[in-house]
mmCIF file of C-alpha atoms in Angstrom:
data_model
loop_
_atom_site.group_PDB
_atom_site.id
_atom_site.type_symbol
_atom_site.label_atom_id
_atom_site.label_comp_id
_atom_site.label_asym_id
_atom_site.label_seq_id
_atom_site.Cartn_x
_atom_site.Cartn_y
_atom_site.Cartn_z
ATOM 1 C CA UNK A 1 0.331 -0.301 0.058
ATOM 2 C CA UNK A 2 1.814 3.266 -0.732
ATOM 3 C CA UNK A 3 1.574 6.334 1.762
ATOM 4 C CA UNK A 4 3.350 9.690 1.285
ATOM 5 C CA UNK A 5 4.473 11.594 4.065
ATOM 6 C CA UNK A 6 2.883 15.494 4.490
ATOM 7 C CA UNK A 7 3.300 18.356 6.774
ATOM 8 C CA UNK A 8 -0.227 19.486 8.209
ATOM 9 C CA UNK A 9 -0.775 22.785 9.177
ATOM 10 C CA UNK A 10 1.031 22.561 12.764
ATOM 11 C CA UNK A 11 3.926 21.868 10.706
ATOM 12 C CA UNK A 12 3.732 18.532 12.510
ATOM 13 C CA UNK A 13 4.262 15.731 9.765
ATOM 14 C CA UNK A 14 1.420 12.691 8.893
ATOM 15 C CA UNK A 15 0.733 9.749 6.097
ATOM 16 C CA UNK A 16 -1.832 9.894 3.107
ATOM 17 C CA UNK A 17 -3.340 6.391 2.008
ATOM 18 C CA UNK A 18 -4.050 7.132 -1.807
ATOM 19 C CA UNK A 19 -5.977 3.755 -1.540
ATOM 20 C CA UNK A 20 -8.259 4.574 0.717
ATOM 21 C CA UNK A 21 -8.293 8.746 0.218
ATOM 22 C CA UNK A 22 -7.064 9.547 3.828
ATOM 23 C CA UNK A 23 -4.801 10.859 5.766
ATOM 24 C CA UNK A 24 -3.465 9.040 9.414
ATOM 25 C CA UNK A 25 -4.349 12.447 11.024
ATOM 26 C CA UNK A 26 -5.789 15.465 10.273
ATOM 27 C CA UNK A 27 -4.074 18.344 8.059
ATOM 28 C CA UNK A 28 -4.692 20.737 10.168
ATOM 29 C CA UNK A 29 -2.472 19.520 12.767
ATOM 30 C CA UNK A 30 -1.479 16.017 13.093
ATOM 31 C CA UNK A 31 0.195 16.976 16.912
ATOM 32 C CA UNK A 32 -2.399 18.903 17.828
ATOM 33 C CA UNK A 33 -4.636 16.786 16.858
ATOM 34 C CA UNK A 34 -3.639 13.500 18.546
ATOM 35 C CA UNK A 35 -2.566 15.676 21.878
ATOM 36 C CA UNK A 36 -6.306 17.338 22.026
ATOM 37 C CA UNK A 37 -8.479 14.414 21.745
ATOM 38 C CA UNK A 38 -6.019 11.794 23.224
ATOM 39 C CA UNK A 39 -3.887 13.837 26.544
ATOM 40 C CA UNK A 40 -5.996 16.665 27.351
ATOM 41 C CA UNK A 41 -9.850 14.831 27.460
ATOM 42 C CA UNK A 42 -8.698 11.907 27.453
ATOM 43 C CA UNK A 43 -5.691 10.600 29.489
ATOM 44 C CA UNK A 44 -6.075 14.061 31.718
ATOM 45 C CA UNK A 45 -9.717 13.436 32.210
ATOM 46 C CA UNK A 46 -9.504 9.207 34.287
ATOM 47 C CA UNK A 47 -9.118 9.217 37.555
ATOM 48 C CA UNK A 48 -6.676 6.161 37.341
ATOM 49 C CA UNK A 49 -3.847 6.824 39.333
ATOM 50 C CA UNK A 50 -2.145 3.871 36.637
ATOM 51 C CA UNK A 51 -4.348 4.217 33.646
ATOM 52 C CA UNK A 52 -4.514 0.714 31.264
ATOM 53 C CA UNK A 53 -4.540 2.247 27.496
ATOM 54 C CA UNK A 54 -6.088 0.497 24.851
ATOM 55 C CA UNK A 55 -5.296 2.180 21.452
ATOM 56 C CA UNK A 56 -7.031 1.124 18.176
ATOM 57 C CA UNK A 57 -5.091 2.131 15.543
ATOM 58 C CA UNK A 58 -1.482 1.805 17.046
ATOM 59 C CA UNK A 59 -0.720 3.718 13.442
ATOM 60 C CA UNK A 60 2.571 6.237 13.747
ATOM 61 C CA UNK A 61 2.719 5.658 18.151
ATOM 62 C CA UNK A 62 1.859 9.667 17.715
ATOM 63 C CA UNK A 63 -0.462 9.052 20.391
ATOM 64 C CA UNK A 64 1.974 6.813 22.508
ATOM 65 C CA UNK A 65 4.681 9.111 22.385
ATOM 66 C CA UNK A 66 3.047 11.813 23.908
ATOM 67 C CA UNK A 67 1.298 9.120 26.000
ATOM 68 C CA UNK A 68 4.420 8.202 27.242
ATOM 69 C CA UNK A 69 5.938 11.936 27.808
ATOM 70 C CA UNK A 70 2.371 12.944 30.328
ATOM 71 C CA UNK A 71 3.269 9.630 31.677
ATOM 72 C CA UNK A 72 6.965 10.893 33.091
ATOM 73 C CA UNK A 73 5.677 14.223 33.467
ATOM 74 C CA UNK A 74 2.618 13.367 35.908
ATOM 75 C CA UNK A 75 3.894 10.490 37.655
ATOM 76 C CA UNK A 76 1.141 8.291 36.808
ATOM 77 C CA UNK A 77 2.135 4.925 35.729
ATOM 78 C CA UNK A 78 0.040 3.559 32.448
ATOM 79 C CA UNK A 79 0.313 0.039 30.811
ATOM 80 C CA UNK A 80 -0.089 0.842 26.687
ATOM 81 C CA UNK A 81 -1.716 -1.137 24.891
ATOM 82 C CA UNK A 82 -1.927 -0.520 20.672
ATOM 83 C CA UNK A 83 -3.798 -2.683 18.022
ATOM 84 C CA UNK A 84 -2.321 -2.612 14.869
ATOM 85 C CA UNK A 85 -3.807 -5.307 11.965
ATOM 86 C CA UNK A 86 -1.199 -2.932 9.341
ATOM 87 C CA UNK A 87 2.317 -2.411 11.509
ATOM 88 C CA UNK A 88 4.431 0.499 9.791
ATOM 89 C CA UNK A 89 8.002 0.585 8.941
ATOM 90 C CA UNK A 90 10.132 2.172 11.215
ATOM 91 C CA UNK A 91 12.049 3.340 8.383
ATOM 92 C CA UNK A 92 8.415 5.654 7.412
ATOM 93 C CA UNK A 93 7.672 6.806 10.851
ATOM 94 C CA UNK A 94 11.215 8.147 10.977
ATOM 95 C CA UNK A 95 10.882 9.813 8.408
ATOM 96 C CA UNK A 96 7.633 12.136 9.411
ATOM 97 C CA UNK A 97 10.630 13.742 11.743
ATOM 98 C CA UNK A 98 8.379 13.318 15.369
ATOM 99 C CA UNK A 99 11.613 14.027 17.261
ATOM 100 C CA UNK A 100 14.439 15.643 16.670
ATOM 101 C CA UNK A 101 17.749 14.398 17.104
ATOM 102 C CA UNK A 102 19.016 16.195 19.463
ATOM 103 C CA UNK A 103 15.811 16.388 22.085
ATOM 104 C CA UNK A 104 15.866 14.616 25.216
ATOM 105 C CA UNK A 105 13.176 13.252 27.721
ATOM 106 C CA UNK A 106 13.646 13.305 31.348
ATOM 107 C CA UNK A 107 12.500 10.605 33.194
ATOM 108 C CA UNK A 108 12.808 9.558 36.965
ATOM 109 C CA UNK A 109 15.664 7.423 37.056
ATOM 110 C CA UNK A 110 18.116 9.510 34.082
ATOM 111 C CA UNK A 111 17.925 12.494 30.996
ATOM 112 C CA UNK A 112 17.949 9.957 27.255
ATOM 113 C CA UNK A 113 17.693 10.971 23.430
ATOM 114 C CA UNK A 114 14.552 10.763 22.552
ATOM 115 C CA UNK A 115 14.619 9.436 18.993
ATOM 116 C CA UNK A 116 15.865 6.248 20.627
ATOM 117 C CA UNK A 117 12.863 5.821 22.635
ATOM 118 C CA UNK A 118 10.342 6.491 19.896
ATOM 119 C CA UNK A 119 12.439 3.924 17.559
ATOM 120 C CA UNK A 120 11.666 0.904 20.828
ATOM 121 C CA UNK A 121 7.931 2.020 20.554
ATOM 122 C CA UNK A 122 7.912 0.620 16.409
ATOM 123 C CA UNK A 123 11.133 -1.794 17.329
ATOM 124 C CA UNK A 124 9.747 -3.496 20.514
ATOM 125 C CA UNK A 125 8.762 -7.003 19.814
ATOM 126 C CA UNK A 126 5.099 -7.762 19.335
ATOM 127 C CA UNK A 127 3.479 -8.974 22.068
ATOM 128 C CA UNK A 128 5.127 -8.596 24.397
ATOM 129 C CA UNK A 129 5.314 -6.249 27.516
ATOM 130 C CA UNK A 130 8.149 -4.186 26.855
ATOM 131 C CA UNK A 131 8.673 -0.953 29.858
ATOM 132 C CA UNK A 132 10.433 1.670 27.673
ATOM 133 C CA UNK A 133 9.905 4.163 31.033
ATOM 134 C CA UNK A 134 9.428 4.314 34.793
ATOM 135 C CA UNK A 135 6.114 5.062 34.071
ATOM 136 C CA UNK A 136 5.587 3.608 30.845
ATOM 137 C CA UNK A 137 4.795 -0.169 29.631
ATOM 138 C CA UNK A 138 3.923 -1.089 26.345
ATOM 139 C CA UNK A 139 2.684 -3.925 24.392
ATOM 140 C CA UNK A 140 1.611 -4.461 20.966
ATOM 141 C CA UNK A 141 -0.549 -6.342 19.585
ATOM 142 C CA UNK A 142 -0.753 -7.103 15.780
ATOM 143 C CA UNK A 143 -4.580 -8.160 15.334
ATOM 144 C CA UNK A 144 -7.997 -6.934 13.491
ATOM 145 C CA UNK A 145 -9.821 -5.616 16.007
ATOM 146 C CA UNK A 146 -12.999 -6.944 14.833
ATOM 147 C CA UNK A 147 -11.569 -10.076 15.924
ATOM 148 C CA UNK A 148 -11.639 -9.167 19.327
ATOM 149 C CA UNK A 149 -14.489 -10.727 21.464
ATOM 150 C CA UNK A 150 -15.177 -10.916 25.475
ATOM 151 C CA UNK A 151 -15.918 -14.579 26.687
ATOM 152 C CA UNK A 152 -16.645 -14.358 30.433
ATOM 153 C CA UNK A 153 -15.532 -11.112 30.540
ATOM 154 C CA UNK A 154 -12.362 -12.318 29.024
ATOM 155 C CA UNK A 155 -10.429 -10.687 25.664
ATOM 156 C CA UNK A 156 -9.880 -13.150 23.329
ATOM 157 C CA UNK A 157 -9.228 -12.434 19.584
ATOM 158 C CA UNK A 158 -10.010 -15.011 17.039
ATOM 159 C CA UNK A 159 -7.698 -15.880 14.262
ATOM 160 C CA UNK A 160 -5.069 -13.674 15.523
ATOM 161 C CA UNK A 161 -1.733 -13.091 14.008
ATOM 162 C CA UNK A 162 0.906 -15.331 15.258
ATOM 163 C CA UNK A 163 2.576 -13.431 17.113
ATOM 164 C CA UNK A 164 -0.325 -13.084 19.595
ATOM 165 C CA UNK A 165 -2.306 -15.765 19.207
ATOM 166 C CA UNK A 166 -0.554 -18.814 21.487
ATOM 167 C CA UNK A 167 -0.600 -15.679 24.355
ATOM 168 C CA UNK A 168 -3.143 -15.700 26.905
ATOM 169 C CA UNK A 169 -5.472 -12.518 26.212
ATOM 170 C CA UNK A 170 -5.663 -11.616 29.901
ATOM 171 C CA UNK A 171 -2.325 -10.356 28.909
ATOM 172 C CA UNK A 172 -3.600 -7.122 27.585
ATOM 173 C CA UNK A 173 -4.654 -6.224 31.232
ATOM 174 C CA UNK A 174 -8.586 -5.267 30.601
ATOM 175 C CA UNK A 175 -10.493 -4.150 32.090
ATOM 176 C CA UNK A 176 -9.187 -0.864 31.137
ATOM 177 C CA UNK A 177 -9.517 2.788 31.908
ATOM 178 C CA UNK A 178 -9.131 4.173 28.316
ATOM 179 C CA UNK A 179 -9.612 3.788 24.926
ATOM 180 C CA UNK A 180 -8.033 5.624 22.536
ATOM 181 C CA UNK A 181 -10.571 5.487 19.102
ATOM 182 C CA UNK A 182 -8.103 6.324 16.691
ATOM 183 C CA UNK A 183 -9.561 4.298 13.278
ATOM 184 C CA UNK A 184 -9.417 5.514 10.206
ATOM 185 C CA UNK A 185 -13.195 8.044 9.104
ATOM 186 C CA UNK A 186 -16.256 5.158 9.040
ATOM 187 C CA UNK A 187 -16.463 6.493 5.293
ATOM 188 C CA UNK A 188 -13.183 5.008 4.442
ATOM 189 C CA UNK A 189 -13.138 2.463 6.555
ATOM 190 C CA UNK A 190 -17.039 1.546 7.666
ATOM 191 C CA UNK A 191 -16.492 -2.066 8.809
ATOM 192 C CA UNK A 192 -14.081 -0.448 11.836
ATOM 193 C CA UNK A 193 -17.250 2.150 13.715
ATOM 194 C CA UNK A 194 -20.046 -0.989 14.217
ATOM 195 C CA UNK A 195 -21.702 -2.018 17.245
ATOM 196 C CA UNK A 196 -20.739 -4.357 17.722
ATOM 197 C CA UNK A 197 -17.499 -3.309 18.228
ATOM 198 C CA UNK A 198 -18.458 -0.274 20.531
ATOM 199 C CA UNK A 199 -19.953 -3.172 22.081
ATOM 200 C CA UNK A 200 -16.480 -5.337 22.439
ATOM 201 C CA UNK A 201 -14.997 -2.299 23.927
ATOM 202 C CA UNK A 202 -17.984 -1.116 26.511
ATOM 203 C CA UNK A 203 -17.361 -4.714 28.340
ATOM 204 C CA UNK A 204 -13.676 -3.687 28.189
ATOM 205 C CA UNK A 205 -13.601 -0.445 29.860
ATOM 206 C CA UNK A 206 -13.132 -0.766 34.217
ATOM 207 C CA UNK A 207 -16.334 1.361 35.596
ATOM 208 C CA UNK A 208 -16.137 4.972 35.435
ATOM 209 C CA UNK A 209 -14.086 4.139 32.559
ATOM 210 C CA UNK A 210 -12.682 6.624 28.914
ATOM 211 C CA UNK A 211 -13.612 6.083 25.203
ATOM 212 C CA UNK A 212 -12.490 9.321 23.268
ATOM 213 C CA UNK A 213 -12.108 9.300 19.004
ATOM 214 C CA UNK A 214 -11.541 12.704 16.443
ATOM 215 C CA UNK A 215 -15.135 11.339 14.807
ATOM 216 C CA UNK A 216 -18.350 13.528 16.368
ATOM 217 C CA UNK A 217 -20.996 11.762 13.465
ATOM 218 C CA UNK A 218 -24.108 11.138 15.567
ATOM 219 C CA UNK A 219 -24.477 8.037 13.779
ATOM 220 C CA UNK A 220 -21.190 7.248 15.907
ATOM 221 C CA UNK A 221 -22.482 8.421 19.095
ATOM 222 C CA UNK A 222 -26.078 6.602 18.789
ATOM 223 C CA UNK A 223 -24.017 3.365 18.915
ATOM 224 C CA UNK A 224 -22.129 4.260 21.903
ATOM 225 C CA UNK A 225 -25.143 5.553 23.829
ATOM 226 C CA UNK A 226 -26.487 1.874 22.549
ATOM 227 C CA UNK A 227 -23.579 -0.169 23.524
ATOM 228 C CA UNK A 228 -24.012 1.617 27.189
ATOM 229 C CA UNK A 229 -21.872 4.585 27.474
ATOM 230 C CA UNK A 230 -22.776 8.301 28.650
ATOM 231 C CA UNK A 231 -21.715 10.242 25.487
ATOM 232 C CA UNK A 232 -20.567 13.906 25.240
ATOM 233 C CA UNK A 233 -19.994 16.637 22.577
ATOM 234 C CA UNK A 234 -16.392 18.790 23.635
ATOM 235 C CA UNK A 235 -14.906 20.694 21.620
ATOM 236 C CA UNK A 236 -12.253 19.794 19.044
ATOM 237 C CA UNK A 237 -8.660 21.006 18.565
ATOM 238 C CA UNK A 238 -7.939 24.443 17.585
ATOM 239 C CA UNK A 239 -8.298 24.990 13.989
ATOM 240 C CA UNK A 240 -9.435 21.983 13.512
ATOM 241 C CA UNK A 241 -12.353 19.992 13.772
ATOM 242 C CA UNK A 242 -15.791 21.784 15.488
ATOM 243 C CA UNK A 243 -16.311 19.092 17.882
ATOM 244 C CA UNK A 244 -14.804 15.575 19.160
ATOM 245 C CA UNK A 245 -16.848 12.843 21.700
ATOM 246 C CA UNK A 246 -15.946 11.395 25.009
ATOM 247 C CA UNK A 247 -17.683 8.449 26.302
ATOM 248 C CA UNK A 248 -17.636 7.478 29.457
ATOM 249 C CA UNK A 249 -18.950 3.964 31.726
ATOM 250 C CA UNK A 250 -20.771 5.527 34.149
ATOM 251 C CA UNK A 251 -21.810 3.522 37.541
ATOM 252 C CA UNK A 252 -25.270 1.791 36.866
ATOM 253 C CA UNK A 253 -25.339 1.604 33.520
ATOM 254 C CA UNK A 254 -25.467 -2.161 31.627
#
């Protein structure tokens, strides 16, 4: 699948997929969008002291990277699970230039080149927990999110790739406190925006858990409500979409 690198309005880059006529991030600002929707409206809104996060669509790793930085700044221990069916090569990610070669990241135990940590996000093994910093542990799972199933309260994956097919899926650390829902747009990949999937994600979230997504379409809001979520419309990122959605699994819901 052909992929083209394009600059967005805030100076950060994104990827464009001609086959889908779709970008990985908002052309109004890739980094601005991710920071606003998933960090400001998601992670910072969570009351959990040690959030377990599930990302639907690991993609370029930008959401994971911003979460790692926030983990070290806040001191909250975060376990991050990223689901991705089509992993990107590091050689492609490197060209996006999200991290400068001289940028340093200060953690609780040392200072190290940020580019090395960002590379580890993409080159660490799939299907295993990898502690990248004192406050951030990553697990990447190469699978089709539509094959997620909940059986007896546990997460299963039907016909998963070899990297996870023999793994006990309880290691996905459900229930989660946060879901970053960052799939391609509904009109581009309608199979990623189904009632069945939102029902599954509702079950995987702990009570009080949050799901955030850039898509504020009425049909998506109604599916989230049908799944059991309490849904609110929030202002979108500066210079970007007018509204986004934040859904909560509130007490005494189904």
